[in-house]
Amino acid sequence: MLFDRAYYIDKIREYNKKIKCEKINKFEVSKIDGLKGIIPHYLYELNEEIEESIIELSDNTKTWMRLTPLEIEGCYESIKRAKGTVGVVGLGLGYFIQEILKKKEVKKITVYETSKDVIEIYKHNFGEDDRIEIIQEDAFKSQSRNFDFFFVDIYEYKLTSKIAEDYKFFNELHNIKEYSFWGVERFLLSCTMEDLMHLCIPEEWMDMARDLYDKFNDSYYFNQFKPLDYKEIEKLLNAFERIL
């Protein structure tokens, strides 16, 4: 089950075996000695201890990604829906890519990543795969393509109006059947029904939110739901109102 401790601990252990510590120029993959205390999850927080090493990708200025319960749970629905020809903006540690490669429904993956060093780190850990094309370029300057599923994960766990702007941009640039971004379910579950009545929300987003809600409802943590700050929600809602 998604929100069971065993699920995310197993994923952390799996990728600890696959990903090595390495530094190329300013980018570095390192491992910290577990987590203890109030740990953010995708829909709640939990006071717990994780003894397994936590993998993180950082540069000289900040941490770009950590493989934590927050990341693992937040990718779940998009991994589940990925199929056919998939476009991905942002490579990170490669967790999302490796998870969708496990699916026979996924035929081809095109990844847009600006950093040559991040690409090299990924290849050192996971090698080459005929289904993956990693393009070292700015996704916003790429050529038009056709995608069955398109996933954007460049927002550092934050909700801003840029999410709506990027949604509009990429859907105009490419022919995309289903579009997703990291955080879409938590955004919708943090909204009121009145908020959503004013928007023509893509049906796949509603399906993802409903599925995640049902799984969360069956967990021990349903009453601990932590919605996003409404000021953040309102900004993104206003941005989407001009688009959807």
PDB file of C-alpha atoms in Angstrom:
ATOM      1  CA  MET A   1       0.000   0.000   0.000  1.00  0.00           C
ATOM      2  CA  LEU A   2       1.242   3.461  -0.965  1.00  0.00           C
ATOM      3  CA  PHE A   3       1.082   5.062   2.484  1.00  0.00           C
ATOM      4  CA  ASP A   4       2.439   2.052   4.362  1.00  0.00           C
ATOM      5  CA  ARG A   5       5.923   2.506   5.784  1.00  0.00           C
ATOM      6  CA  ALA A   6       7.065  -0.686   4.060  1.00  0.00           C
ATOM      7  CA  TYR A   7       6.346   0.828   0.626  1.00  0.00           C
ATOM      8  CA  TYR A   8       8.634   3.834   0.868  1.00  0.00           C
ATOM      9  CA  ILE A   9      11.297   2.039   2.906  1.00  0.00           C
ATOM     10  CA  ASP A  10      11.526  -0.632   0.195  1.00  0.00           C
ATOM     11  CA  LYS A  11      11.935   2.069  -2.481  1.00  0.00           C
ATOM     12  CA  ILE A  12      14.640   3.842  -0.482  1.00  0.00           C
ATOM     13  CA  ARG A  13      16.510   0.553  -0.033  1.00  0.00           C
ATOM     14  CA  GLU A  14      16.135  -0.358  -3.708  1.00  0.00           C
ATOM     15  CA  TYR A  15      17.661   2.889  -4.933  1.00  0.00           C
ATOM     16  CA  ASN A  16      20.375   2.932  -2.281  1.00  0.00           C
ATOM     17  CA  LYS A  17      21.658  -0.203  -4.008  1.00  0.00           C
ATOM     18  CA  LYS A  18      21.395   1.334  -7.480  1.00  0.00           C
ATOM     19  CA  ILE A  19      22.699   4.870  -6.965  1.00  0.00           C
ATOM     20  CA  LYS A  20      26.324   5.545  -6.042  1.00  0.00           C
ATOM     21  CA  CYS A  21      27.789   8.620  -4.404  1.00  0.00           C
ATOM     22  CA  GLU A  22      29.566  10.709  -7.014  1.00  0.00           C
ATOM     23  CA  LYS A  23      30.558  14.286  -7.767  1.00  0.00           C
ATOM     24  CA  ILE A  24      30.916  15.744 -11.257  1.00  0.00           C
ATOM     25  CA  ASN A  25      31.885  19.409 -11.252  1.00  0.00           C
ATOM     26  CA  LYS A  26      29.315  21.227  -9.094  1.00  0.00           C
ATOM     27  CA  PHE A  27      26.739  18.403  -8.965  1.00  0.00           C
ATOM     28  CA  GLU A  28      27.030  15.742  -6.300  1.00  0.00           C
ATOM     29  CA  VAL A  29      25.089  12.660  -5.272  1.00  0.00           C
ATOM     30  CA  SER A  30      25.557  11.962  -1.580  1.00  0.00           C
ATOM     31  CA  LYS A  31      23.840   9.965   1.143  1.00  0.00           C
ATOM     32  CA  ILE A  32      22.819  11.277   4.527  1.00  0.00           C
ATOM     33  CA  ASP A  33      22.473   9.036   7.559  1.00  0.00           C
ATOM     34  CA  GLY A  34      18.711   8.639   7.673  1.00  0.00           C
ATOM     35  CA  LEU A  35      16.012  10.964   8.986  1.00  0.00           C
ATOM     36  CA  LYS A  36      14.513  11.457  12.434  1.00  0.00           C
ATOM     37  CA  GLY A  37      11.752  13.688  13.778  1.00  0.00           C
ATOM     38  CA  ILE A  38       8.888  15.307  11.875  1.00  0.00           C
ATOM     39  CA  ILE A  39       9.273  13.999   8.324  1.00  0.00           C
ATOM     40  CA  PRO A  40       7.236  15.531   5.482  1.00  0.00           C
ATOM     41  CA  HIS A  41       5.151  13.108   3.456  1.00  0.00           C
ATOM     42  CA  TYR A  42       3.095  14.015   0.398  1.00  0.00           C
ATOM     43  CA  LEU A  43      -0.213  14.583   2.214  1.00  0.00           C
ATOM     44  CA  TYR A  44       0.829  14.662   5.866  1.00  0.00           C
ATOM     45  CA  GLU A  45       3.746  14.787   8.289  1.00  0.00           C
ATOM     46  CA  LEU A  46       4.874  11.987  10.555  1.00  0.00           C
ATOM     47  CA  ASN A  47       7.120  11.804  13.595  1.00  0.00           C
ATOM     48  CA  GLU A  48       9.289   8.823  12.728  1.00  0.00           C
ATOM     49  CA  GLU A  49      12.806   7.569  12.186  1.00  0.00           C
ATOM     50  CA  ILE A  50      14.181   6.279   8.904  1.00  0.00           C
ATOM     51  CA  GLU A  51      17.468   4.476   9.465  1.00  0.00           C
ATOM     52  CA  GLU A  52      18.209   3.894   5.775  1.00  0.00           C
ATOM     53  CA  SER A  53      20.535   6.327   4.024  1.00  0.00           C
ATOM     54  CA  ILE A  54      18.753   9.079   2.108  1.00  0.00           C
ATOM     55  CA  ILE A  55      20.087   9.827  -1.368  1.00  0.00           C
ATOM     56  CA  GLU A  56      20.257  13.456  -2.432  1.00  0.00           C
ATOM     57  CA  LEU A  57      21.335  15.444  -5.471  1.00  0.00           C
ATOM     58  CA  SER A  58      22.835  18.866  -4.795  1.00  0.00           C
ATOM     59  CA  ASP A  59      25.080  21.510  -6.285  1.00  0.00           C
ATOM     60  CA  ASN A  60      27.084  24.306  -4.705  1.00  0.00           C
ATOM     61  CA  THR A  61      23.956  26.268  -3.826  1.00  0.00           C
ATOM     62  CA  LYS A  62      21.164  23.894  -2.810  1.00  0.00           C
ATOM     63  CA  THR A  63      19.707  20.401  -2.684  1.00  0.00           C
ATOM     64  CA  TRP A  64      17.720  19.658  -5.834  1.00  0.00           C
ATOM     65  CA  MET A  65      16.208  16.322  -4.883  1.00  0.00           C
ATOM     66  CA  ARG A  66      16.069  13.808  -2.075  1.00  0.00           C
ATOM     67  CA  LEU A  67      14.607  10.333  -2.310  1.00  0.00           C
ATOM     68  CA  THR A  68      12.277  10.631   0.675  1.00  0.00           C
ATOM     69  CA  PRO A  69       8.672   9.587   1.375  1.00  0.00           C
ATOM     70  CA  LEU A  70       7.611  12.996   0.025  1.00  0.00           C
ATOM     71  CA  GLU A  71       9.203  12.335  -3.375  1.00  0.00           C
ATOM     72  CA  ILE A  72       8.152   8.696  -3.579  1.00  0.00           C
ATOM     73  CA  GLU A  73       4.503   9.298  -2.683  1.00  0.00           C
ATOM     74  CA  GLY A  74       4.322  12.419  -4.847  1.00  0.00           C
ATOM     75  CA  CYS A  75       5.415  10.533  -7.973  1.00  0.00           C
ATOM     76  CA  TYR A  76       3.084   7.577  -7.467  1.00  0.00           C
ATOM     77  CA  GLU A  77       0.060   8.643  -9.517  1.00  0.00           C
ATOM     78  CA  SER A  78       2.095   9.995 -12.425  1.00  0.00           C
ATOM     79  CA  ILE A  79       4.097   6.761 -12.539  1.00  0.00           C
ATOM     80  CA  LYS A  80       0.841   4.836 -12.558  1.00  0.00           C
ATOM     81  CA  ARG A  81      -0.583   6.805 -15.511  1.00  0.00           C
ATOM     82  CA  ALA A  82       2.549   6.955 -17.669  1.00  0.00           C
ATOM     83  CA  LYS A  83       2.136   5.073 -20.936  1.00  0.00           C
ATOM     84  CA  GLY A  84       3.129   5.048 -24.584  1.00  0.00           C
ATOM     85  CA  THR A  85       5.500   7.840 -25.539  1.00  0.00           C
ATOM     86  CA  VAL A  86       6.421   9.782 -22.394  1.00  0.00           C
ATOM     87  CA  GLY A  87       8.029  13.203 -22.084  1.00  0.00           C
ATOM     88  CA  VAL A  88       9.778  14.200 -18.843  1.00  0.00           C
ATOM     89  CA  VAL A  89      11.149  17.613 -17.902  1.00  0.00           C
ATOM     90  CA  GLY A  90      13.848  17.273 -15.236  1.00  0.00           C
ATOM     91  CA  LEU A  91      16.012  14.177 -14.715  1.00  0.00           C
ATOM     92  CA  GLY A  92      16.978  14.514 -11.054  1.00  0.00           C
ATOM     93  CA  LEU A  93      18.254  11.275  -9.543  1.00  0.00           C
ATOM     94  CA  GLY A  94      16.388   9.263 -12.177  1.00  0.00           C
ATOM     95  CA  TYR A  95      13.785   7.777  -9.817  1.00  0.00           C
ATOM     96  CA  PHE A  96      10.739   8.628 -11.954  1.00  0.00           C
ATOM     97  CA  ILE A  97      12.435   7.403 -15.138  1.00  0.00           C
ATOM     98  CA  GLN A  98      13.470   4.091 -13.609  1.00  0.00           C
ATOM     99  CA  GLU A  99      10.023   3.483 -12.150  1.00  0.00           C
ATOM    100  CA  ILE A 100       8.177   4.013 -15.438  1.00  0.00           C
ATOM    101  CA  LEU A 101      10.734   1.833 -17.253  1.00  0.00           C
ATOM    102  CA  LYS A 102       9.307  -1.056 -15.221  1.00  0.00           C
ATOM    103  CA  LYS A 103       6.007  -0.644 -17.073  1.00  0.00           C
ATOM    104  CA  LYS A 104       5.419  -2.539 -20.316  1.00  0.00           C
ATOM    105  CA  GLU A 105       2.906   0.171 -21.312  1.00  0.00           C
ATOM    106  CA  VAL A 106       5.770   2.668 -21.610  1.00  0.00           C
ATOM    107  CA  LYS A 107       7.314   2.402 -25.077  1.00  0.00           C
ATOM    108  CA  LYS A 108       9.615   5.435 -25.274  1.00  0.00           C
ATOM    109  CA  ILE A 109      10.815   8.134 -22.868  1.00  0.00           C
ATOM    110  CA  THR A 110      12.201  11.511 -23.871  1.00  0.00           C
ATOM    111  CA  VAL A 111      13.891  13.362 -21.006  1.00  0.00           C
ATOM    112  CA  TYR A 112      14.819  17.044 -21.149  1.00  0.00           C
ATOM    113  CA  GLU A 113      17.722  17.952 -18.846  1.00  0.00           C
ATOM    114  CA  THR A 114      19.935  21.028 -19.113  1.00  0.00           C
ATOM    115  CA  SER A 115      22.872  19.710 -17.070  1.00  0.00           C
ATOM    116  CA  LYS A 116      25.420  17.486 -18.777  1.00  0.00           C
ATOM    117  CA  ASP A 117      26.756  16.509 -15.348  1.00  0.00           C
ATOM    118  CA  VAL A 118      23.360  15.315 -14.085  1.00  0.00           C
ATOM    119  CA  ILE A 119      22.985  13.237 -17.254  1.00  0.00           C
ATOM    120  CA  GLU A 120      26.430  11.685 -16.749  1.00  0.00           C
ATOM    121  CA  ILE A 121      25.645  10.817 -13.135  1.00  0.00           C
ATOM    122  CA  TYR A 122      22.408   9.148 -14.236  1.00  0.00           C
ATOM    123  CA  LYS A 123      24.183   7.097 -16.913  1.00  0.00           C
ATOM    124  CA  HIS A 124      26.891   5.998 -14.481  1.00  0.00           C
ATOM    125  CA  ASN A 125      24.181   4.576 -12.217  1.00  0.00           C
ATOM    126  CA  PHE A 126      21.693   3.189 -14.728  1.00  0.00           C
ATOM    127  CA  GLY A 127      23.509   2.858 -18.044  1.00  0.00           C
ATOM    128  CA  GLU A 128      21.819   3.111 -21.428  1.00  0.00           C
ATOM    129  CA  ASP A 129      18.361   1.889 -22.428  1.00  0.00           C
ATOM    130  CA  ASP A 130      16.924   1.749 -25.935  1.00  0.00           C
ATOM    131  CA  ARG A 131      13.638   3.211 -24.721  1.00  0.00           C
ATOM    132  CA  ILE A 132      15.245   6.362 -23.273  1.00  0.00           C
ATOM    133  CA  GLU A 133      16.348   9.462 -25.136  1.00  0.00           C
ATOM    134  CA  ILE A 134      17.959  12.060 -22.885  1.00  0.00           C
ATOM    135  CA  ILE A 135      18.228  15.442 -24.563  1.00  0.00           C
ATOM    136  CA  GLN A 136      20.617  17.960 -23.058  1.00  0.00           C
ATOM    137  CA  GLU A 137      18.726  21.160 -23.718  1.00  0.00           C
ATOM    138  CA  ASP A 138      16.253  23.607 -22.268  1.00  0.00           C
ATOM    139  CA  ALA A 139      12.836  21.954 -22.571  1.00  0.00           C
ATOM    140  CA  PHE A 140      11.341  25.362 -23.310  1.00  0.00           C
ATOM    141  CA  LYS A 141      13.433  25.588 -26.482  1.00  0.00           C
ATOM    142  CA  SER A 142      12.790  22.075 -27.761  1.00  0.00           C
ATOM    143  CA  GLN A 143      11.167  21.013 -31.013  1.00  0.00           C
ATOM    144  CA  SER A 144       7.516  20.009 -31.157  1.00  0.00           C
ATOM    145  CA  ARG A 145       6.745  16.324 -30.524  1.00  0.00           C
ATOM    146  CA  ASN A 146       3.844  13.982 -29.819  1.00  0.00           C
ATOM    147  CA  PHE A 147       3.471  12.566 -26.301  1.00  0.00           C
ATOM    148  CA  ASP A 148       0.945  10.227 -24.730  1.00  0.00           C
ATOM    149  CA  PHE A 149       2.027  11.394 -21.272  1.00  0.00           C
ATOM    150  CA  PHE A 150       4.080  14.417 -20.215  1.00  0.00           C
ATOM    151  CA  PHE A 151       5.465  14.960 -16.702  1.00  0.00           C
ATOM    152  CA  VAL A 152       7.101  18.137 -15.384  1.00  0.00           C
ATOM    153  CA  ASP A 153       9.147  17.932 -12.177  1.00  0.00           C
ATOM    154  CA  ILE A 154      11.146  21.159 -11.892  1.00  0.00           C
ATOM    155  CA  TYR A 155       9.331  23.041  -9.130  1.00  0.00           C
ATOM    156  CA  GLU A 156      11.325  21.998  -6.025  1.00  0.00           C
ATOM    157  CA  TYR A 157       8.162  20.935  -4.155  1.00  0.00           C
ATOM    158  CA  LYS A 158       6.669  24.446  -4.468  1.00  0.00           C
ATOM    159  CA  LEU A 159       3.408  25.622  -6.036  1.00  0.00           C
ATOM    160  CA  THR A 160       3.720  28.800  -8.062  1.00  0.00           C
ATOM    161  CA  SER A 161       1.905  30.416 -10.977  1.00  0.00           C
ATOM    162  CA  LYS A 162       4.723  29.147 -13.206  1.00  0.00           C
ATOM    163  CA  ILE A 163       3.087  25.714 -13.119  1.00  0.00           C
ATOM    164  CA  ALA A 164       0.089  27.092 -15.016  1.00  0.00           C
ATOM    165  CA  GLU A 165       2.303  29.061 -17.399  1.00  0.00           C
ATOM    166  CA  ASP A 166       4.322  25.926 -18.169  1.00  0.00           C
ATOM    167  CA  TYR A 167       1.143  23.895 -18.673  1.00  0.00           C
ATOM    168  CA  LYS A 168       0.012  26.362 -21.320  1.00  0.00           C
ATOM    169  CA  PHE A 169       3.448  26.563 -22.929  1.00  0.00           C
ATOM    170  CA  PHE A 170       4.114  22.838 -23.235  1.00  0.00           C
ATOM    171  CA  ASN A 171       0.610  22.051 -24.474  1.00  0.00           C
ATOM    172  CA  GLU A 172       1.030  24.649 -27.196  1.00  0.00           C
ATOM    173  CA  LEU A 173       4.517  23.410 -28.092  1.00  0.00           C
ATOM    174  CA  HIS A 174       3.740  19.675 -28.131  1.00  0.00           C
ATOM    175  CA  ASN A 175       0.791  17.453 -28.943  1.00  0.00           C
ATOM    176  CA  ILE A 176       0.176  16.043 -25.449  1.00  0.00           C
ATOM    177  CA  LYS A 177      -2.625  13.615 -24.571  1.00  0.00           C
ATOM    178  CA  GLU A 178      -2.093  13.674 -20.786  1.00  0.00           C
ATOM    179  CA  TYR A 179      -0.114  16.273 -18.844  1.00  0.00           C
ATOM    180  CA  SER A 180       0.983  16.003 -15.227  1.00  0.00           C
ATOM    181  CA  PHE A 181       3.204  17.902 -12.836  1.00  0.00           C
ATOM    182  CA  TRP A 182       4.643  16.974  -9.457  1.00  0.00           C
ATOM    183  CA  GLY A 183       2.158  18.128  -6.824  1.00  0.00           C
ATOM    184  CA  VAL A 184      -1.033  18.120  -8.890  1.00  0.00           C
ATOM    185  CA  GLU A 185      -2.989  15.794  -6.566  1.00  0.00           C
ATOM    186  CA  ARG A 186      -2.090  17.626  -3.381  1.00  0.00           C
ATOM    187  CA  PHE A 187      -2.992  20.908  -5.064  1.00  0.00           C
ATOM    188  CA  LEU A 188      -6.469  19.628  -5.984  1.00  0.00           C
ATOM    189  CA  LEU A 189      -7.063  17.961  -2.608  1.00  0.00           C
ATOM    190  CA  SER A 190      -6.175  21.239  -0.880  1.00  0.00           C
ATOM    191  CA  CYS A 191      -8.787  23.154  -2.891  1.00  0.00           C
ATOM    192  CA  THR A 192     -12.425  23.567  -1.907  1.00  0.00           C
ATOM    193  CA  MET A 193     -15.238  22.330  -4.150  1.00  0.00           C
ATOM    194  CA  GLU A 194     -16.139  25.956  -4.775  1.00  0.00           C
ATOM    195  CA  ASP A 195     -12.598  26.632  -5.992  1.00  0.00           C
ATOM    196  CA  LEU A 196     -12.758  23.805  -8.514  1.00  0.00           C
ATOM    197  CA  MET A 197     -16.204  24.697  -9.842  1.00  0.00           C
ATOM    198  CA  HIS A 198     -14.679  27.695 -11.618  1.00  0.00           C
ATOM    199  CA  LEU A 199     -12.123  25.612 -13.503  1.00  0.00           C
ATOM    200  CA  CYS A 200     -12.319  23.060 -16.291  1.00  0.00           C
ATOM    201  CA  ILE A 201      -9.917  20.653 -14.598  1.00  0.00           C
ATOM    202  CA  PRO A 202      -8.467  17.944 -16.883  1.00  0.00           C
ATOM    203  CA  GLU A 203     -10.246  14.678 -16.137  1.00  0.00           C
ATOM    204  CA  GLU A 204      -6.968  12.812 -15.673  1.00  0.00           C
ATOM    205  CA  TRP A 205      -6.035  15.190 -12.845  1.00  0.00           C
ATOM    206  CA  MET A 206      -9.328  14.517 -11.104  1.00  0.00           C
ATOM    207  CA  ASP A 207      -8.814  10.768 -11.549  1.00  0.00           C
ATOM    208  CA  MET A 208      -5.355  11.015 -10.003  1.00  0.00           C
ATOM    209  CA  ALA A 209      -6.653  13.038  -7.055  1.00  0.00           C
ATOM    210  CA  ARG A 210      -9.567  10.648  -6.470  1.00  0.00           C
ATOM    211  CA  ASP A 211      -7.337   7.588  -6.598  1.00  0.00           C
ATOM    212  CA  LEU A 212      -4.843   9.100  -4.179  1.00  0.00           C
ATOM    213  CA  TYR A 213      -7.671  10.220  -1.873  1.00  0.00           C
ATOM    214  CA  ASP A 214      -9.063   6.668  -1.769  1.00  0.00           C
ATOM    215  CA  LYS A 215      -5.660   5.231  -0.900  1.00  0.00           C
ATOM    216  CA  PHE A 216      -5.100   7.888   1.744  1.00  0.00           C
ATOM    217  CA  ASN A 217      -8.568   7.264   3.169  1.00  0.00           C
ATOM    218  CA  ASP A 218      -7.638   3.611   3.675  1.00  0.00           C
ATOM    219  CA  SER A 219      -4.439   4.523   5.539  1.00  0.00           C
ATOM    220  CA  TYR A 220      -3.781   5.258   9.210  1.00  0.00           C
ATOM    221  CA  TYR A 221      -3.006   8.897   8.440  1.00  0.00           C
ATOM    222  CA  PHE A 222      -6.198  10.213   6.842  1.00  0.00           C
ATOM    223  CA  ASN A 223      -7.013  12.489   9.782  1.00  0.00           C
ATOM    224  CA  GLN A 224      -3.524  14.005   9.590  1.00  0.00           C
ATOM    225  CA  PHE A 225      -3.986  15.511   6.118  1.00  0.00           C
ATOM    226  CA  LYS A 226      -1.988  18.712   5.793  1.00  0.00           C
ATOM    227  CA  PRO A 227      -3.351  20.938   3.011  1.00  0.00           C
ATOM    228  CA  LEU A 228      -1.162  23.416   1.226  1.00  0.00           C
ATOM    229  CA  ASP A 229      -1.104  27.035   2.311  1.00  0.00           C
ATOM    230  CA  TYR A 230      -4.204  28.632   0.802  1.00  0.00           C
ATOM    231  CA  LYS A 231      -2.266  31.683  -0.359  1.00  0.00           C
ATOM    232  CA  GLU A 232      -0.172  29.394  -2.566  1.00  0.00           C
ATOM    233  CA  ILE A 233      -3.285  27.600  -3.790  1.00  0.00           C
ATOM    234  CA  GLU A 234      -5.039  30.864  -4.603  1.00  0.00           C
ATOM    235  CA  LYS A 235      -2.146  32.104  -6.742  1.00  0.00           C
ATOM    236  CA  LEU A 236      -2.108  28.915  -8.777  1.00  0.00           C
ATOM    237  CA  LEU A 237      -5.904  28.852  -9.044  1.00  0.00           C
ATOM    238  CA  ASN A 238      -5.895  32.393 -10.397  1.00  0.00           C
ATOM    239  CA  ALA A 239      -3.217  31.461 -12.915  1.00  0.00           C
ATOM    240  CA  PHE A 240      -5.147  28.403 -14.081  1.00  0.00           C
ATOM    241  CA  GLU A 241      -8.390  30.399 -14.360  1.00  0.00           C
ATOM    242  CA  ARG A 242      -6.798  32.330 -17.210  1.00  0.00           C
ATOM    243  CA  ILE A 243      -5.881  29.101 -19.010  1.00  0.00           C
ATOM    244  CA  LEU A 244      -8.321  26.277 -18.287  1.00  0.00           C
TER     245      LEU A 244
END
